[in-house]
Amino acid sequence: MAYQDHIIQMSQLIDSKKGPWAAIDAESVARMRVQNRFKTGLEIARYTAGIMRKDMAAYDADSSQYTQSLGCWHGFIGQQKLISIKKHFGTTDRRYLYLSGWMVAALRSEFGPLPDQSMHEKTSVPALIEELYTFLRQADARELGGMFRDLDAARAAGDKAKEKAILDAVDNYQTHVVPVIADIDAGFGNAEATYLLAKKMIEAGACALQIENQVSDEKQCGHQDGKVTVPHEDFLQKVRACRYAFLELGVEDGVIVTRTDSLGAGLTKQIAVSTTPGDLGDQYNSFLDCEEVAQGDLKNGDVVLNRDGKLLRPKRLPSNLFQFREGTGEDRCVLDSITSLQNGADLLWIETEKPHVEQIAGMMDRVRAVIPNAKLVYNNSPSFNWTLNFRQQVYDAYKAAGKDVSAYDRDKLMSVDYDTTDLAVEADERIRTFQADGAKRAGIFHHLITLPTYHTAALSTDNLAKEYFGSQGMLGYVKNVQRKEIREGIACVKHQNMSGSDLGDDHKEYFAGEAALKAGGVHNTMGQFA
């Protein structure tokens, strides 16, 4: 609804009350309504799901139209990210938020810092989604509030052209609210538990849920050892549970991202149920590390499989886990991916041990041979040593091409001694183009970094502590923080404004008129940053 239509509608409503609401100003109400476009998390989920579906279709038509996100562990971090994106690029198109279960565990649990093993409170995940969108909606209200101040100033100056331009900008305003891909881990329990948590996450605003095929009670970070997967039918129950949650809540475009950890997971907790040769359970079991045994060789408590008339004993560890054959990870990833897409998933996530376009593409080529429009969400993980990995990739390419690599030690390519070499320059260029290359070659629709703001917070705090508590004293803050904020146009340099002080002043004026006691007067020190 256009701004002027809000004013007309509110004027008619106030007039209909015939007196008691006479002190209510229709335009002030209109401003508050425009500043609060989304009334519920479900409205956000429906709106952002539509954005993702549109972006997925655009990517199918043109792989250069891939999408990106950064993981955010606090609403303020997500807010500042979107404010920066709008400032630098003028639009939030194709930029999302990622909610990392790793960062929830490490930073948001009441137990304190935890590893990424689904030990944190499941309610902390929807709570963070709600927090992210609270801060993004506040960013809308703050920016629109500034536009309304400019509108009042234009009217006071009699500048009709500027007034019209501002009204047009208000009516065409692009919200800071963008899709969030939210990590539901392995579902925090059985399919019913997954469904209940999915509902809470969707009600908080999530339009996309990312779920992985590990066991929920011993889930591990994708870059840790000891990962244990579950049979496909067990996992697909949880995929269906997520879809039921979306449909129950009326988010028909909701997106499900299924993650396979099979590349790094060498264990399974159970043998899959199989009724006919070649069925899904039989395919899963075919990857088990087995030895053929005769009936007389069976020991007490042995578990055996019957395949093609042979008795096979899977290798069972003292932990009661069963082991897959080495070298089967890629085949299992491909089967996981195809099966997920055939059973309701919208996007895939293949967790790899290194960022290598051709490795990812090799698996996706096999998936796309069955499902041509298969698309990936890919973790540009801080767990990878990007510098070393890409320098080694370039080293290997040089060596394969017959180039002289005698000046380089492959195991020590991280060294600063190589920073200005041709090899290092080429490696950095490959890192720079990794996302575009992966989108074009490997079907990567969405690139994300899971926990970048965990690292940036630590790095910036380290830099400030070193300077402020050292010889630079206050200059360490002024030179490296405040002066940069001012000169680079960082919105939160006016921290009172960012925290909502000016919004509060607007409301005081709406509620109290001339009697309002405002915080933003001439004695507010924020005036030094005009």
XYZ file of C-alpha atoms in Angstrom:
530
model
C 0.000 0.000 0.000
C 1.303 3.451 -0.924
C 2.139 5.938 1.839
C -0.667 8.306 0.826
C -3.139 5.405 0.855
C -2.148 4.624 4.442
C -2.856 8.256 5.372
C -6.267 8.184 3.684
C -7.208 4.876 5.290
C -6.164 6.044 8.766
C -7.932 9.403 8.328
C -11.166 7.616 7.511
C -10.787 5.303 10.491
C -10.058 8.182 12.906
C -12.988 10.218 11.547
C -15.288 7.221 11.970
C -14.720 7.339 15.741
C -16.323 10.827 15.789
C -14.187 12.505 18.428
C -12.450 10.151 20.866
C -9.552 9.607 18.483
C -9.241 13.227 17.413
C -5.770 13.540 18.952
C -4.454 10.706 16.772
C -2.646 12.031 13.687
C -3.343 9.949 10.562
C 0.033 10.644 8.947
C 1.900 9.650 12.097
C 0.031 6.343 12.129
C 0.818 5.908 8.421
C 4.501 6.399 9.157
C 4.476 3.809 11.906
C 2.691 1.330 9.622
C 5.166 1.864 6.779
C 8.061 1.507 9.233
C 6.656 -1.826 10.436
C 5.842 -3.587 7.182
C 6.047 -7.103 8.612
C 3.776 -7.811 11.557
C 4.728 -11.466 12.155
C 7.519 -13.907 11.486
C 5.214 -15.901 9.219
C 4.754 -12.847 6.998
C 8.537 -12.644 6.754
C 8.855 -16.360 5.973
C 6.289 -16.156 3.162
C 7.838 -12.998 1.703
C 11.428 -14.248 1.800
C 10.505 -17.709 0.492
C 9.161 -15.974 -2.598
C 12.469 -14.134 -2.968
C 14.440 -17.379 -2.795
C 12.218 -19.099 -5.364
C 12.620 -16.152 -7.736
C 16.390 -16.198 -7.233
C 16.555 -19.946 -7.846
C 14.741 -19.525 -11.150
C 17.056 -16.658 -12.120
C 20.092 -18.827 -11.369
C 18.709 -21.657 -13.489
C 18.567 -19.221 -16.403
C 21.966 -17.612 -15.726
C 24.574 -19.096 -13.365
C 26.147 -15.676 -12.807
C 23.055 -14.845 -10.739
C 24.205 -16.817 -7.712
C 23.391 -15.692 -4.174
C 25.545 -15.111 -1.079
C 25.339 -14.797 2.674
C 27.428 -14.422 5.805
C 26.711 -16.193 9.071
C 25.554 -13.837 11.849
C 25.446 -14.704 15.544
C 23.572 -11.617 16.781
C 20.789 -9.424 15.452
C 23.054 -6.369 15.478
C 25.636 -8.145 13.303
C 22.960 -9.114 10.789
C 21.569 -5.589 10.808
C 24.939 -3.952 10.210
C 25.657 -6.408 7.409
C 22.470 -5.451 5.544
C 22.964 -1.724 6.190
C 26.465 -2.033 4.722
C 25.181 -3.955 1.699
C 22.573 -1.283 0.960
C 25.195 1.445 1.405
C 27.786 -0.125 -0.886
C 25.600 -1.773 -3.526
C 22.300 0.114 -3.357
C 20.275 -3.105 -3.116
C 19.975 -6.255 -1.028
C 19.172 -8.394 -4.079
C 20.655 -11.918 -3.915
C 22.137 -11.306 -0.453
C 20.837 -13.422 2.425
C 21.546 -14.192 6.069
C 22.882 -17.505 7.304
C 22.158 -18.787 10.785
C 24.946 -21.114 11.818
C 24.308 -23.820 14.384
C 28.047 -23.724 15.064
C 27.838 -20.085 16.179
C 24.660 -20.682 18.180
C 26.494 -23.418 20.062
C 29.686 -21.405 20.497
C 28.134 -18.048 21.383
C 24.436 -18.238 22.274
C 23.986 -21.213 24.593
C 23.156 -20.748 28.260
C 25.670 -23.510 28.962
C 28.448 -21.275 27.680
C 30.685 -22.006 24.686
C 29.966 -25.446 23.214
C 31.284 -27.457 20.265
C 29.014 -27.926 17.252
C 27.426 -31.155 18.488
C 23.744 -30.217 19.006
C 24.187 -29.790 22.753
C 22.808 -26.233 22.861
C 19.191 -25.480 23.657
C 17.071 -26.050 20.559
C 14.989 -22.979 21.445
C 18.062 -20.781 20.992
C 17.838 -21.288 17.226
C 14.335 -19.810 16.664
C 15.196 -17.159 19.252
C 18.125 -16.005 17.129
C 15.995 -15.986 13.963
C 13.476 -13.744 15.722
C 16.293 -11.526 16.982
C 17.806 -11.162 13.515
C 14.515 -10.037 12.046
C 13.820 -7.696 14.968
C 17.058 -5.878 14.173
C 16.412 -5.861 10.409
C 12.936 -4.410 10.917
C 14.445 -1.766 13.199
C 16.898 -0.906 10.395
C 13.879 -0.275 8.157
C 12.212 1.899 10.775
C 15.399 3.901 11.358
C 16.083 4.549 7.667
C 12.469 5.424 6.885
C 12.396 7.679 9.952
C 15.241 9.671 8.446
C 13.337 9.904 5.167
C 10.275 11.222 6.993
C 12.408 13.903 8.665
C 13.672 14.903 5.226
C 10.067 14.970 4.015
C 9.069 17.347 6.812
C 12.056 19.570 6.038
C 11.152 19.654 2.324
C 7.586 20.630 3.144
C 8.738 23.327 5.561
C 10.988 24.740 2.807
C 8.178 24.550 0.235
C 10.307 22.285 -1.979
C 7.615 20.352 -3.887
C 10.063 18.539 -6.153
C 12.039 17.167 -3.217
C 8.820 16.267 -1.403
C 7.650 14.221 -4.387
C 11.040 12.540 -4.743
C 10.984 11.485 -1.082
C 7.412 10.189 -1.327
C 8.402 8.129 -4.362
C 11.409 6.760 -2.460
C 9.172 5.798 0.465
C 6.743 3.972 -1.823
C 9.598 2.109 -3.540
C 11.606 1.435 -0.397
C 13.568 -1.822 -0.308
C 13.432 -3.505 3.066
C 16.470 -4.812 4.946
C 14.488 -8.035 5.493
C 16.095 -10.791 3.397
C 15.924 -14.601 3.431
C 17.612 -16.505 6.211
C 18.902 -20.026 5.668
C 18.654 -21.504 9.155
C 20.597 -24.488 10.454
C 18.377 -27.064 12.164
C 21.369 -29.415 12.604
C 20.168 -33.039 12.426
C 16.751 -32.136 13.797
C 17.525 -32.345 17.537
C 15.763 -35.678 17.910
C 13.330 -37.840 15.965
C 11.086 -36.678 13.113
C 8.463 -35.313 15.522
C 11.106 -33.257 17.338
C 12.322 -31.993 13.964
C 8.783 -30.987 13.000
C 8.192 -29.111 16.254
C 11.478 -27.202 16.013
C 10.915 -26.491 12.310
C 7.576 -24.880 13.171
C 9.192 -22.608 15.731
C 11.899 -21.595 13.266
C 9.381 -20.860 10.509
C 7.132 -18.910 12.874
C 10.187 -16.816 13.769
C 10.701 -15.992 10.070
C 12.880 -18.717 8.533
C 12.004 -19.460 4.915
C 14.790 -22.018 4.418
C 15.816 -24.862 6.718
C 19.113 -26.712 6.354
C 19.123 -30.246 7.768
C 21.906 -32.823 7.721
C 22.043 -36.624 7.537
C 24.009 -37.267 10.708
C 22.660 -38.931 13.829
C 21.022 -36.279 15.970
C 22.319 -37.526 19.323
C 25.987 -37.618 18.261
C 26.011 -34.918 15.608
C 29.412 -33.424 14.795
C 30.566 -30.295 13.014
C 31.051 -31.104 9.331
C 34.763 -30.359 9.669
C 35.362 -32.560 12.693
C 36.138 -36.263 12.798
C 33.772 -38.945 14.082
C 30.736 -38.138 11.931
C 28.014 -40.795 11.809
C 25.282 -40.858 9.165
C 21.816 -42.408 9.201
C 20.068 -44.511 6.529
C 18.181 -42.552 3.886
C 14.703 -43.497 5.092
C 15.464 -42.159 8.561
C 16.705 -38.879 7.111
C 13.798 -38.538 4.679
C 11.334 -38.720 7.575
C 12.882 -35.498 8.854
C 12.836 -33.880 5.402
C 9.121 -34.643 5.196
C 8.640 -33.307 8.735
C 10.112 -29.952 7.620
C 7.825 -29.860 4.584
C 4.775 -30.618 6.710
C 5.744 -27.754 9.027
C 6.028 -25.314 6.104
C 2.688 -26.400 4.631
C 0.848 -26.370 7.959
C 1.930 -22.767 8.505
C 1.032 -21.672 4.981
C 4.595 -21.143 3.745
C 4.087 -23.078 0.540
C 7.333 -21.826 -1.049
C 9.451 -22.847 1.945
C 12.896 -24.132 1.002
C 14.555 -27.279 2.360
C 18.330 -27.646 2.073
C 19.550 -31.204 2.638
C 23.143 -31.558 3.704
C 25.185 -34.721 3.280
C 28.220 -35.287 5.456
C 28.973 -38.615 3.806
C 32.234 -37.435 2.252
C 33.831 -37.179 5.703
C 31.617 -39.640 7.583
C 32.962 -43.171 7.655
C 30.463 -44.582 10.131
C 26.791 -45.420 10.463
C 24.852 -46.155 13.618
C 22.539 -48.698 12.048
C 22.082 -50.973 9.098
C 19.290 -49.866 6.782
C 16.121 -51.893 6.343
C 16.052 -53.638 2.958
C 13.264 -55.793 1.544
C 14.332 -56.224 -2.083
C 17.717 -56.265 -3.802
C 18.719 -52.827 -5.053
C 16.251 -50.864 -2.941
C 17.411 -47.750 -1.097
C 18.300 -49.650 2.068
C 20.268 -52.204 0.084
C 22.173 -49.426 -1.700
C 23.060 -47.841 1.649
C 24.204 -51.179 3.064
C 26.263 -51.926 -0.038
C 28.807 -49.333 1.117
C 29.447 -51.127 4.436
C 32.856 -52.643 5.040
C 32.013 -56.352 5.157
C 33.724 -59.735 5.100
C 32.213 -62.886 3.689
C 31.634 -65.578 6.303
C 30.313 -69.130 6.396
C 27.479 -69.996 8.710
C 29.809 -72.012 10.882
C 32.099 -69.002 11.360
C 29.456 -66.868 13.029
C 30.218 -65.661 16.548
C 27.887 -64.788 19.369
C 26.135 -61.461 18.674
C 27.256 -61.233 15.036
C 25.164 -59.158 12.663
C 25.139 -60.511 9.117
C 23.693 -59.498 5.768
C 22.434 -61.799 3.056
C 23.413 -60.529 -0.384
C 23.349 -62.620 -3.557
C 23.229 -65.796 -1.496
C 26.328 -64.836 0.493
C 26.585 -64.092 4.194
C 28.400 -60.811 4.861
C 29.502 -59.615 8.296
C 29.764 -55.788 8.522
C 32.724 -54.451 10.445
C 31.360 -53.346 13.826
C 33.467 -51.193 16.109
C 33.589 -51.384 19.933
C 31.366 -48.269 19.901
C 28.678 -50.441 18.214
C 28.982 -48.343 15.061
C 29.368 -49.869 11.625
C 32.118 -48.804 9.263
C 31.851 -47.891 5.576
C 34.459 -48.982 3.064
C 37.172 -46.440 2.420
C 36.837 -44.515 -0.818
C 33.026 -44.689 -0.928
C 32.379 -41.144 0.317
C 31.778 -39.516 -3.061
C 29.449 -42.306 -4.200
C 27.478 -41.961 -0.965
C 27.286 -38.175 -1.395
C 25.882 -38.575 -4.895
C 23.284 -41.118 -3.753
C 22.349 -38.934 -0.764
C 21.913 -35.907 -3.022
C 19.819 -37.610 -5.682
C 17.653 -39.317 -3.078
C 17.046 -36.053 -1.213
C 15.967 -34.181 -4.339
C 13.694 -37.057 -5.329
C 12.034 -36.867 -1.930
C 11.227 -33.217 -1.416
C 14.479 -31.305 -0.956
C 14.958 -28.090 -2.936
C 18.695 -27.496 -2.560
C 21.715 -29.598 -1.697
C 24.682 -29.041 0.594
C 27.739 -31.253 0.200
C 30.209 -30.730 3.022
C 33.732 -31.133 1.636
C 37.172 -31.183 3.239
C 38.623 -28.514 0.951
C 37.415 -25.805 -1.452
C 38.080 -27.358 -4.847
C 35.742 -26.491 -7.727
C 36.471 -29.616 -9.755
C 35.945 -31.943 -6.791
C 32.541 -30.385 -6.146
C 31.719 -30.331 -9.859
C 32.632 -33.998 -10.233
C 29.904 -34.970 -7.768
C 27.389 -32.455 -9.093
C 27.888 -33.653 -12.680
C 26.731 -37.088 -11.531
C 23.767 -35.647 -9.642
C 22.747 -33.444 -12.561
C 22.866 -36.417 -14.924
C 19.777 -37.587 -13.020
C 18.316 -34.230 -11.901
C 19.450 -31.528 -14.357
C 18.468 -28.490 -12.282
C 20.120 -29.699 -9.053
C 21.625 -26.772 -7.136
C 24.024 -26.468 -4.236
C 24.366 -24.360 -1.150
C 28.098 -24.391 -0.467
C 29.974 -23.650 2.726
C 32.977 -21.391 2.013
C 34.207 -22.530 5.381
C 36.712 -20.803 7.684
C 37.728 -24.360 8.604
C 39.588 -24.468 5.279
C 43.034 -22.911 5.077
C 42.153 -21.071 1.879
C 45.626 -19.654 1.310
C 47.402 -22.989 1.646
C 44.754 -24.948 -0.267
C 44.787 -22.678 -3.295
C 48.552 -22.263 -3.365
C 48.836 -26.046 -3.369
C 46.258 -26.267 -6.172
C 48.290 -23.833 -8.270
C 51.518 -25.682 -7.384
C 49.978 -28.966 -8.547
C 48.719 -27.318 -11.754
C 52.179 -25.886 -12.447
C 53.780 -29.260 -11.865
C 51.266 -31.069 -14.082
C 51.954 -28.533 -16.843
C 55.699 -29.157 -16.596
C 56.560 -25.791 -15.031
C 59.575 -25.441 -12.741
C 58.381 -25.547 -9.120
C 61.807 -26.000 -7.524
C 61.555 -22.572 -5.859
C 58.564 -23.728 -3.793
C 58.118 -26.080 -0.853
C 54.584 -27.441 -1.247
C 54.149 -28.122 2.469
C 55.217 -24.584 3.445
C 53.336 -22.524 0.868
C 51.500 -20.652 3.628
C 54.748 -18.812 4.372
C 54.840 -15.038 3.938
C 57.987 -15.609 1.893
C 55.779 -16.651 -1.023
C 53.263 -13.773 -0.800
C 54.630 -11.828 -3.794
C 55.357 -14.802 -6.046
C 53.500 -15.548 -9.261
C 52.112 -18.686 -7.640
C 50.628 -16.738 -4.716
C 49.157 -14.072 -7.005
C 47.463 -16.722 -9.147
C 46.189 -18.514 -6.041
C 44.632 -15.297 -4.737
C 42.943 -14.744 -8.092
C 41.458 -18.240 -7.909
C 40.184 -17.481 -4.418
C 38.667 -14.220 -5.676
C 36.792 -15.962 -8.491
C 35.975 -19.149 -6.546
C 32.330 -18.264 -6.054
C 31.708 -17.275 -9.673
C 33.659 -20.314 -10.886
C 31.766 -22.643 -8.566
C 28.424 -21.167 -9.601
C 29.231 -21.689 -13.274
C 30.963 -25.060 -13.120
C 29.632 -26.826 -10.029
C 25.983 -25.768 -9.737
C 26.501 -23.642 -6.634
C 23.427 -21.420 -6.302
C 24.274 -20.056 -2.869
C 27.682 -19.330 -1.376
C 27.911 -18.725 2.352
C 30.538 -18.386 5.023
C 29.297 -20.109 8.137
C 31.088 -18.238 10.905
C 32.912 -15.200 9.515
C 31.600 -12.737 12.077
C 32.911 -14.969 14.878
C 36.370 -14.378 13.438
C 35.921 -10.696 12.588
C 34.734 -9.950 16.116
C 37.818 -11.658 17.545
C 40.208 -9.974 15.107
C 38.839 -6.448 15.564
C 38.818 -6.856 19.353
C 42.418 -8.082 19.287
C 43.495 -5.075 17.223
C 41.734 -2.627 19.550
C 43.091 -4.276 22.709
C 46.650 -4.225 21.357
C 46.473 -0.498 20.562
C 44.310 0.840 23.411
C 46.061 -0.997 26.244
C 49.450 -0.328 24.668
C 51.341 2.850 23.932
C 48.665 4.322 21.631
C 46.097 4.664 24.390
C 42.967 6.506 23.269
C 44.492 7.112 19.843
C 44.222 3.358 19.304
C 40.435 3.711 19.422
C 40.130 7.086 17.695
C 42.441 6.359 14.766
C 41.468 2.750 14.099
C 37.766 2.821 14.993
C 36.007 6.174 15.290
C 37.891 8.073 12.598
C 37.355 5.192 10.183
C 33.666 5.011 11.078
C 33.226 8.714 10.313
C 35.194 8.694 7.071
C 33.734 5.439 5.771
C 30.159 6.388 6.609
C 29.515 3.599 9.117
C 25.963 4.128 10.335
C 26.551 3.118 13.947
C 29.079 5.911 14.552
C 25.853 7.646 15.640
C 25.227 4.893 18.132
C 22.328 6.694 19.862
C 20.508 6.929 16.544
C 21.279 3.309 15.718
C 19.946 2.108 19.041
C 16.612 3.816 18.393
C 16.883 7.174 20.133
C 15.522 9.190 17.184
C 12.727 6.684 16.647
C 11.809 7.126 20.283
C 11.766 10.922 19.818
C 9.382 10.547 16.888
C 7.044 8.467 18.998
C 7.237 10.914 21.912
C 6.118 13.655 19.541
C 3.253 11.493 18.237
C 2.119 10.671 21.765
C 2.746 13.984 23.595
C 2.939 16.661 20.905
C 4.699 19.837 22.038
C 5.028 18.418 25.553
C 7.420 15.716 24.340
C 10.783 15.652 26.113
C 13.165 14.593 23.358
C 16.652 13.138 23.655
C 17.924 14.434 20.314
C 18.131 18.146 21.131
C 21.072 20.544 20.811
C 22.801 19.096 23.852
C 22.954 15.573 22.413
C 26.639 14.904 21.709
C 25.694 12.902 18.631
C 25.394 16.278 16.941
C 29.197 16.204 16.678
C 28.825 13.553 13.964
C 26.445 15.452 11.688
